[in-house]
Amino acid sequence: LSMGTLPILFPVLTRIADKSLGAAEWNLFLSVIVWITYAVWLSVSGWAIQRRYFVEASLTPLKRNGVVWAAVLVGAVVLVGAQTRPASPAVVSLTMMGTLLGYIDARTHRLPTPYVLALACGVLSGIGVTIYFHPQPYLLVAQVVFGTLIWTLPLWLGTLPKGGFGRGDLRLAPILGSLLGLLGWHAALFGLLVSIVSAACAALWKIVSGQAGTRSRIAFGPWMIGSTLLSFLLWSDVSTDLSLLLHLGI
């Protein structure tokens, strides 16, 4: 196979090789790769990972078709809607794997490590392509590091007392913090505060409504994932509103 046949047989690979693909095209390309990889992995063997955690919690495990189709459909919707956003592979990953993780944590109070690692790979692909095409990549790397620390240090401290944050939450923190760090340390801090406040409100509601006692545990993972996704998607509007409030002195 000669190099002259590449433009005919593999136009996309040729454009990748000569770096003619732009940021938007790379985001779309990697988003599709993430979506397909997750779909194949979950359908072959990944769907069964959750079974042990549900069995240990004396709950009925999820069915294979339910896991696969839920992830595929949610991922497809986000793939279409978020393809023009920066770090869109990370958004696809967060919705597909994050939804599964959040549901498992809400039911079993566990965050399976294989799913967390799969989420990390998808998020890192989105972060990597964003940094690569940024005019100031070192600045973006610094923001990602700060975002990671903003999320990881408080949760690490929270694991020290008995009954504090779980180890699964701690493993999840740097992944989510690094994603929000792309938008700046303000976004990372905002997302963390939203997750803590929302989880606290949910816990208070359960106590008031009699669904839980003061010693009951609440799954923090769903609030971490949900607040990260919303903060990342809505940060431009939120930051504008916050700047306006600060300017008015409110």
mmCIF file of C-alpha atoms in Angstrom:
data_model
loop_
_atom_site.group_PDB
_atom_site.id
_atom_site.type_symbol
_atom_site.label_atom_id
_atom_site.label_comp_id
_atom_site.label_asym_id
_atom_site.label_seq_id
_atom_site.Cartn_x
_atom_site.Cartn_y
_atom_site.Cartn_z
ATOM 1 C CA LEU A 1 0.000 0.000 0.000
ATOM 2 C CA SER A 2 1.611 3.240 -1.151
ATOM 3 C CA MET A 3 1.229 6.648 0.467
ATOM 4 C CA GLY A 4 -0.478 7.862 -2.719
ATOM 5 C CA THR A 5 -3.512 5.654 -2.044
ATOM 6 C CA LEU A 6 -4.091 7.007 1.466
ATOM 7 C CA PRO A 7 -6.076 10.087 0.357
ATOM 8 C CA ILE A 8 -8.470 7.736 -1.442
ATOM 9 C CA LEU A 9 -8.760 4.903 1.054
ATOM 10 C CA PHE A 10 -8.267 6.649 4.382
ATOM 11 C CA PRO A 11 -9.016 10.387 4.045
ATOM 12 C CA VAL A 12 -9.723 10.864 7.719
ATOM 13 C CA LEU A 13 -6.527 9.117 8.805
ATOM 14 C CA THR A 14 -4.573 11.185 6.298
ATOM 15 C CA ARG A 15 -5.953 14.424 7.714
ATOM 16 C CA ILE A 16 -5.074 13.254 11.211
ATOM 17 C CA ALA A 17 -1.532 12.416 10.089
ATOM 18 C CA ASP A 18 -0.927 15.836 8.547
ATOM 19 C CA LYS A 19 -2.711 17.587 11.483
ATOM 20 C CA SER A 20 -5.278 19.277 9.257
ATOM 21 C CA LEU A 21 -8.120 18.337 11.591
ATOM 22 C CA GLY A 22 -9.192 21.236 13.786
ATOM 23 C CA ALA A 23 -10.332 21.257 17.412
ATOM 24 C CA ALA A 24 -14.022 20.833 16.535
ATOM 25 C CA GLU A 25 -13.304 17.852 14.279
ATOM 26 C CA TRP A 26 -11.055 16.210 16.861
ATOM 27 C CA ASN A 27 -13.721 16.700 19.534
ATOM 28 C CA LEU A 28 -16.331 15.043 17.339
ATOM 29 C CA PHE A 29 -13.952 12.250 16.312
ATOM 30 C CA LEU A 30 -12.969 11.404 19.890
ATOM 31 C CA SER A 31 -16.563 11.729 21.120
ATOM 32 C CA VAL A 32 -17.628 9.067 18.632
ATOM 33 C CA ILE A 33 -14.685 6.864 19.657
ATOM 34 C CA VAL A 34 -15.633 7.215 23.355
ATOM 35 C CA TRP A 35 -19.280 6.433 22.609
ATOM 36 C CA ILE A 36 -18.456 3.335 20.543
ATOM 37 C CA THR A 37 -15.833 2.083 23.012
ATOM 38 C CA TYR A 38 -18.166 2.346 25.990
ATOM 39 C CA ALA A 39 -21.027 0.737 24.052
ATOM 40 C CA VAL A 40 -18.904 -2.243 22.975
ATOM 41 C CA TRP A 41 -17.260 -2.698 26.379
ATOM 42 C CA LEU A 42 -20.552 -2.558 28.279
ATOM 43 C CA SER A 43 -22.268 -4.966 25.889
ATOM 44 C CA VAL A 44 -19.439 -7.518 26.023
ATOM 45 C CA SER A 45 -18.360 -7.616 29.664
ATOM 46 C CA GLY A 46 -18.596 -4.220 31.355
ATOM 47 C CA TRP A 47 -22.309 -4.509 32.112
ATOM 48 C CA ALA A 48 -21.700 -7.423 34.526
ATOM 49 C CA ILE A 49 -19.347 -5.508 36.830
ATOM 50 C CA GLN A 50 -22.262 -3.966 38.711
ATOM 51 C CA ARG A 51 -23.779 -7.363 39.588
ATOM 52 C CA ARG A 52 -21.509 -8.034 42.570
ATOM 53 C CA TYR A 53 -22.269 -4.682 44.167
ATOM 54 C CA PHE A 54 -26.026 -5.146 43.916
ATOM 55 C CA VAL A 55 -25.808 -8.721 45.220
ATOM 56 C CA GLU A 56 -23.721 -7.606 48.210
ATOM 57 C CA ALA A 57 -26.379 -4.989 48.971
ATOM 58 C CA SER A 58 -29.118 -7.668 48.694
ATOM 59 C CA LEU A 59 -30.575 -5.947 45.625
ATOM 60 C CA THR A 60 -31.472 -7.200 42.163
ATOM 61 C CA PRO A 61 -28.639 -6.527 39.674
ATOM 62 C CA LEU A 62 -29.254 -4.544 36.515
ATOM 63 C CA LYS A 63 -29.977 -6.430 33.316
ATOM 64 C CA ARG A 64 -27.506 -6.372 30.428
ATOM 65 C CA ASN A 65 -29.905 -4.738 27.982
ATOM 66 C CA GLY A 66 -30.861 -2.069 30.506
ATOM 67 C CA VAL A 67 -27.253 -1.086 31.179
ATOM 68 C CA VAL A 68 -26.205 -1.067 27.531
ATOM 69 C CA TRP A 69 -29.219 0.680 26.026
ATOM 70 C CA ALA A 70 -29.419 3.314 28.742
ATOM 71 C CA ALA A 71 -25.759 4.227 28.210
ATOM 72 C CA VAL A 72 -26.003 4.114 24.414
ATOM 73 C CA LEU A 73 -29.136 6.261 24.176
ATOM 74 C CA VAL A 74 -28.000 8.859 26.711
ATOM 75 C CA GLY A 75 -24.594 8.999 25.047
ATOM 76 C CA ALA A 76 -26.121 9.396 21.588
ATOM 77 C CA VAL A 77 -28.279 12.329 22.682
ATOM 78 C CA VAL A 78 -25.337 14.087 24.300
ATOM 79 C CA LEU A 79 -23.067 13.266 21.361
ATOM 80 C CA VAL A 80 -25.422 15.125 19.041
ATOM 81 C CA GLY A 81 -26.125 17.993 21.404
ATOM 82 C CA ALA A 82 -22.637 18.610 22.796
ATOM 83 C CA GLN A 83 -20.446 17.917 19.754
ATOM 84 C CA THR A 84 -19.599 21.623 19.319
ATOM 85 C CA ARG A 85 -18.611 22.121 22.959
ATOM 86 C CA PRO A 86 -15.004 22.061 24.144
ATOM 87 C CA ALA A 87 -13.988 18.735 25.668
ATOM 88 C CA SER A 88 -17.104 17.056 24.264
ATOM 89 C CA PRO A 89 -15.564 13.548 24.690
ATOM 90 C CA ALA A 90 -15.481 14.242 28.427
ATOM 91 C CA VAL A 91 -19.135 15.302 28.409
ATOM 92 C CA VAL A 92 -20.129 12.121 26.541
ATOM 93 C CA SER A 93 -18.103 10.069 29.006
ATOM 94 C CA LEU A 94 -19.612 11.820 32.015
ATOM 95 C CA THR A 95 -23.168 11.230 30.844
ATOM 96 C CA MET A 96 -22.666 7.605 29.810
ATOM 97 C CA MET A 97 -20.456 6.304 32.600
ATOM 98 C CA GLY A 98 -21.432 8.947 35.153
ATOM 99 C CA THR A 99 -25.120 8.066 34.912
ATOM 100 C CA LEU A 100 -24.322 4.411 35.547
ATOM 101 C CA LEU A 101 -22.016 5.249 38.453
ATOM 102 C CA GLY A 102 -24.545 7.625 39.999
ATOM 103 C CA TYR A 103 -27.335 5.045 39.872
ATOM 104 C CA ILE A 104 -25.166 2.296 41.355
ATOM 105 C CA ASP A 105 -23.963 4.585 44.141
ATOM 106 C CA ALA A 106 -27.496 5.738 44.935
ATOM 107 C CA ARG A 107 -28.645 2.123 45.331
ATOM 108 C CA THR A 108 -25.592 0.404 46.826
ATOM 109 C CA HIS A 109 -23.379 3.218 48.220
ATOM 110 C CA ARG A 110 -20.528 1.857 46.114
ATOM 111 C CA LEU A 111 -18.632 3.255 43.131
ATOM 112 C CA PRO A 112 -17.121 0.348 41.129
ATOM 113 C CA THR A 113 -13.476 1.078 40.334
ATOM 114 C CA PRO A 114 -13.602 -0.250 36.714
ATOM 115 C CA TYR A 115 -16.368 2.227 35.899
ATOM 116 C CA VAL A 116 -14.445 5.046 37.574
ATOM 117 C CA LEU A 117 -11.355 4.189 35.522
ATOM 118 C CA ALA A 118 -13.422 4.079 32.328
ATOM 119 C CA LEU A 119 -14.824 7.506 33.193
ATOM 120 C CA ALA A 120 -11.291 8.811 33.795
ATOM 121 C CA CYS A 121 -10.143 7.668 30.337
ATOM 122 C CA GLY A 122 -13.014 9.451 28.611
ATOM 123 C CA VAL A 123 -12.594 12.644 30.607
ATOM 124 C CA LEU A 124 -8.838 12.686 30.002
ATOM 125 C CA SER A 125 -9.377 12.383 26.251
ATOM 126 C CA GLY A 126 -11.571 15.487 26.324
ATOM 127 C CA ILE A 127 -9.125 17.383 28.502
ATOM 128 C CA GLY A 128 -6.194 16.354 26.310
ATOM 129 C CA VAL A 129 -7.676 17.552 23.019
ATOM 130 C CA THR A 130 -8.753 20.831 24.628
ATOM 131 C CA ILE A 131 -5.264 21.496 25.974
ATOM 132 C CA TYR A 132 -3.638 20.526 22.663
ATOM 133 C CA PHE A 133 -5.556 23.128 20.674
ATOM 134 C CA HIS A 134 -5.529 25.869 23.309
ATOM 135 C CA PRO A 135 -3.358 28.909 22.481
ATOM 136 C CA GLN A 136 -1.958 28.822 26.032
ATOM 137 C CA PRO A 137 -1.738 25.110 26.882
ATOM 138 C CA TYR A 138 0.431 25.573 29.985
ATOM 139 C CA LEU A 139 -2.155 27.923 31.477
ATOM 140 C CA LEU A 140 -4.845 25.314 30.887
ATOM 141 C CA VAL A 141 -2.693 22.597 32.463
ATOM 142 C CA ALA A 142 -2.306 24.786 35.555
ATOM 143 C CA GLN A 143 -6.084 25.304 35.704
ATOM 144 C CA VAL A 144 -6.660 21.553 35.466
ATOM 145 C CA VAL A 145 -4.200 20.936 38.313
ATOM 146 C CA PHE A 146 -5.863 23.576 40.496
ATOM 147 C CA GLY A 147 -9.286 22.133 39.746
ATOM 148 C CA THR A 148 -8.060 18.671 40.688
ATOM 149 C CA LEU A 149 -6.681 19.922 44.008
ATOM 150 C CA ILE A 150 -9.807 21.939 44.809
ATOM 151 C CA TRP A 151 -11.890 18.779 44.595
ATOM 152 C CA THR A 152 -9.442 16.194 45.914
ATOM 153 C CA LEU A 153 -8.055 17.834 49.067
ATOM 154 C CA PRO A 154 -11.412 18.519 50.791
ATOM 155 C CA LEU A 155 -12.687 15.042 50.027
ATOM 156 C CA TRP A 156 -9.425 13.481 51.221
ATOM 157 C CA LEU A 157 -9.813 15.344 54.507
ATOM 158 C CA GLY A 158 -13.424 14.197 54.597
ATOM 159 C CA THR A 159 -12.371 10.536 54.462
ATOM 160 C CA LEU A 160 -10.329 10.822 57.657
ATOM 161 C CA PRO A 161 -13.157 10.934 60.239
ATOM 162 C CA LYS A 162 -15.276 7.822 60.721
ATOM 163 C CA GLY A 163 -18.426 7.983 58.634
ATOM 164 C CA GLY A 164 -17.011 10.611 56.296
ATOM 165 C CA PHE A 165 -16.659 10.473 52.522
ATOM 166 C CA GLY A 166 -16.061 7.069 50.965
ATOM 167 C CA ARG A 167 -12.985 5.996 49.041
ATOM 168 C CA GLY A 168 -15.034 5.816 45.868
ATOM 169 C CA ASP A 169 -15.897 9.499 46.255
ATOM 170 C CA LEU A 170 -12.212 10.259 46.711
ATOM 171 C CA ARG A 171 -11.302 8.376 43.513
ATOM 172 C CA LEU A 172 -14.002 10.265 41.639
ATOM 173 C CA ALA A 173 -12.985 13.723 42.892
ATOM 174 C CA PRO A 174 -9.813 14.354 40.809
ATOM 175 C CA ILE A 175 -11.600 13.277 37.621
ATOM 176 C CA LEU A 176 -14.447 15.718 38.098
ATOM 177 C CA GLY A 177 -12.233 18.482 39.458
ATOM 178 C CA SER A 178 -9.877 18.275 36.489
ATOM 179 C CA LEU A 179 -12.787 18.607 34.046
ATOM 180 C CA LEU A 180 -14.163 21.715 35.743
ATOM 181 C CA GLY A 181 -10.618 23.028 36.037
ATOM 182 C CA LEU A 182 -10.633 23.493 32.274
ATOM 183 C CA LEU A 183 -13.040 26.374 32.863
ATOM 184 C CA GLY A 184 -10.992 27.851 35.723
ATOM 185 C CA TRP A 185 -10.661 27.410 39.471
ATOM 186 C CA HIS A 186 -13.863 29.414 39.997
ATOM 187 C CA ALA A 187 -15.829 26.781 38.076
ATOM 188 C CA ALA A 188 -14.189 23.948 40.013
ATOM 189 C CA LEU A 189 -14.973 25.569 43.352
ATOM 190 C CA PHE A 190 -18.523 26.380 42.279
ATOM 191 C CA GLY A 191 -19.160 22.788 41.179
ATOM 192 C CA LEU A 192 -17.809 21.404 44.460
ATOM 193 C CA LEU A 193 -19.962 23.770 46.531
ATOM 194 C CA VAL A 194 -23.047 22.894 44.487
ATOM 195 C CA SER A 195 -22.459 19.178 45.047
ATOM 196 C CA ILE A 196 -22.001 19.607 48.814
ATOM 197 C CA VAL A 197 -24.990 21.922 49.246
ATOM 198 C CA SER A 198 -27.290 19.779 47.093
ATOM 199 C CA ALA A 199 -26.266 16.600 48.930
ATOM 200 C CA ALA A 200 -26.786 18.325 52.296
ATOM 201 C CA CYS A 201 -30.256 19.510 51.231
ATOM 202 C CA ALA A 202 -31.161 15.994 50.091
ATOM 203 C CA ALA A 203 -29.965 14.542 53.406
ATOM 204 C CA LEU A 204 -31.927 17.144 55.374
ATOM 205 C CA TRP A 205 -35.073 16.402 53.377
ATOM 206 C CA LYS A 206 -34.744 12.680 54.057
ATOM 207 C CA ILE A 207 -34.388 13.325 57.785
ATOM 208 C CA VAL A 208 -37.330 15.740 57.914
ATOM 209 C CA SER A 209 -39.554 13.424 55.869
ATOM 210 C CA GLY A 210 -38.639 10.438 58.050
ATOM 211 C CA GLN A 211 -36.931 8.492 55.271
ATOM 212 C CA ALA A 212 -33.603 8.452 57.128
ATOM 213 C CA GLY A 213 -32.122 9.097 60.537
ATOM 214 C CA THR A 214 -29.311 11.382 61.630
ATOM 215 C CA ARG A 215 -26.846 8.478 61.426
ATOM 216 C CA SER A 216 -27.901 7.372 57.956
ATOM 217 C CA ARG A 217 -25.464 7.630 55.070
ATOM 218 C CA ILE A 218 -26.230 9.388 51.814
ATOM 219 C CA ALA A 219 -24.654 8.585 48.479
ATOM 220 C CA PHE A 220 -22.500 11.564 47.489
ATOM 221 C CA GLY A 221 -21.462 10.268 44.064
ATOM 222 C CA PRO A 222 -24.666 11.201 42.206
ATOM 223 C CA TRP A 223 -24.456 14.773 43.504
ATOM 224 C CA MET A 224 -20.800 15.036 42.528
ATOM 225 C CA ILE A 225 -21.486 13.800 38.997
ATOM 226 C CA GLY A 226 -24.671 15.814 38.515
ATOM 227 C CA SER A 227 -23.198 19.077 39.788
ATOM 228 C CA THR A 228 -20.113 18.632 37.598
ATOM 229 C CA LEU A 229 -22.170 18.061 34.468
ATOM 230 C CA LEU A 230 -24.489 21.005 35.111
ATOM 231 C CA SER A 231 -21.644 23.314 36.148
ATOM 232 C CA PHE A 232 -19.634 22.439 33.045
ATOM 233 C CA LEU A 233 -22.546 22.934 30.662
ATOM 234 C CA LEU A 234 -23.955 26.078 32.294
ATOM 235 C CA TRP A 235 -20.786 27.775 33.566
ATOM 236 C CA SER A 236 -20.749 30.531 30.944
ATOM 237 C CA ASP A 237 -24.227 31.666 32.025
ATOM 238 C CA VAL A 238 -23.517 31.159 35.727
ATOM 239 C CA SER A 239 -20.241 33.085 35.609
ATOM 240 C CA THR A 240 -21.956 35.974 33.818
ATOM 241 C CA ASP A 241 -24.689 36.149 36.464
ATOM 242 C CA LEU A 242 -22.169 35.927 39.303
ATOM 243 C CA SER A 243 -20.057 38.705 37.772
ATOM 244 C CA LEU A 244 -23.153 40.890 37.477
ATOM 245 C CA LEU A 245 -24.094 40.267 41.105
ATOM 246 C CA LEU A 246 -20.581 41.078 42.286
ATOM 247 C CA HIS A 247 -20.549 44.226 40.157
ATOM 248 C CA LEU A 248 -23.824 45.349 41.737
ATOM 249 C CA GLY A 249 -22.450 44.563 45.187
ATOM 250 C CA ILE A 250 -25.084 41.990 46.014
#
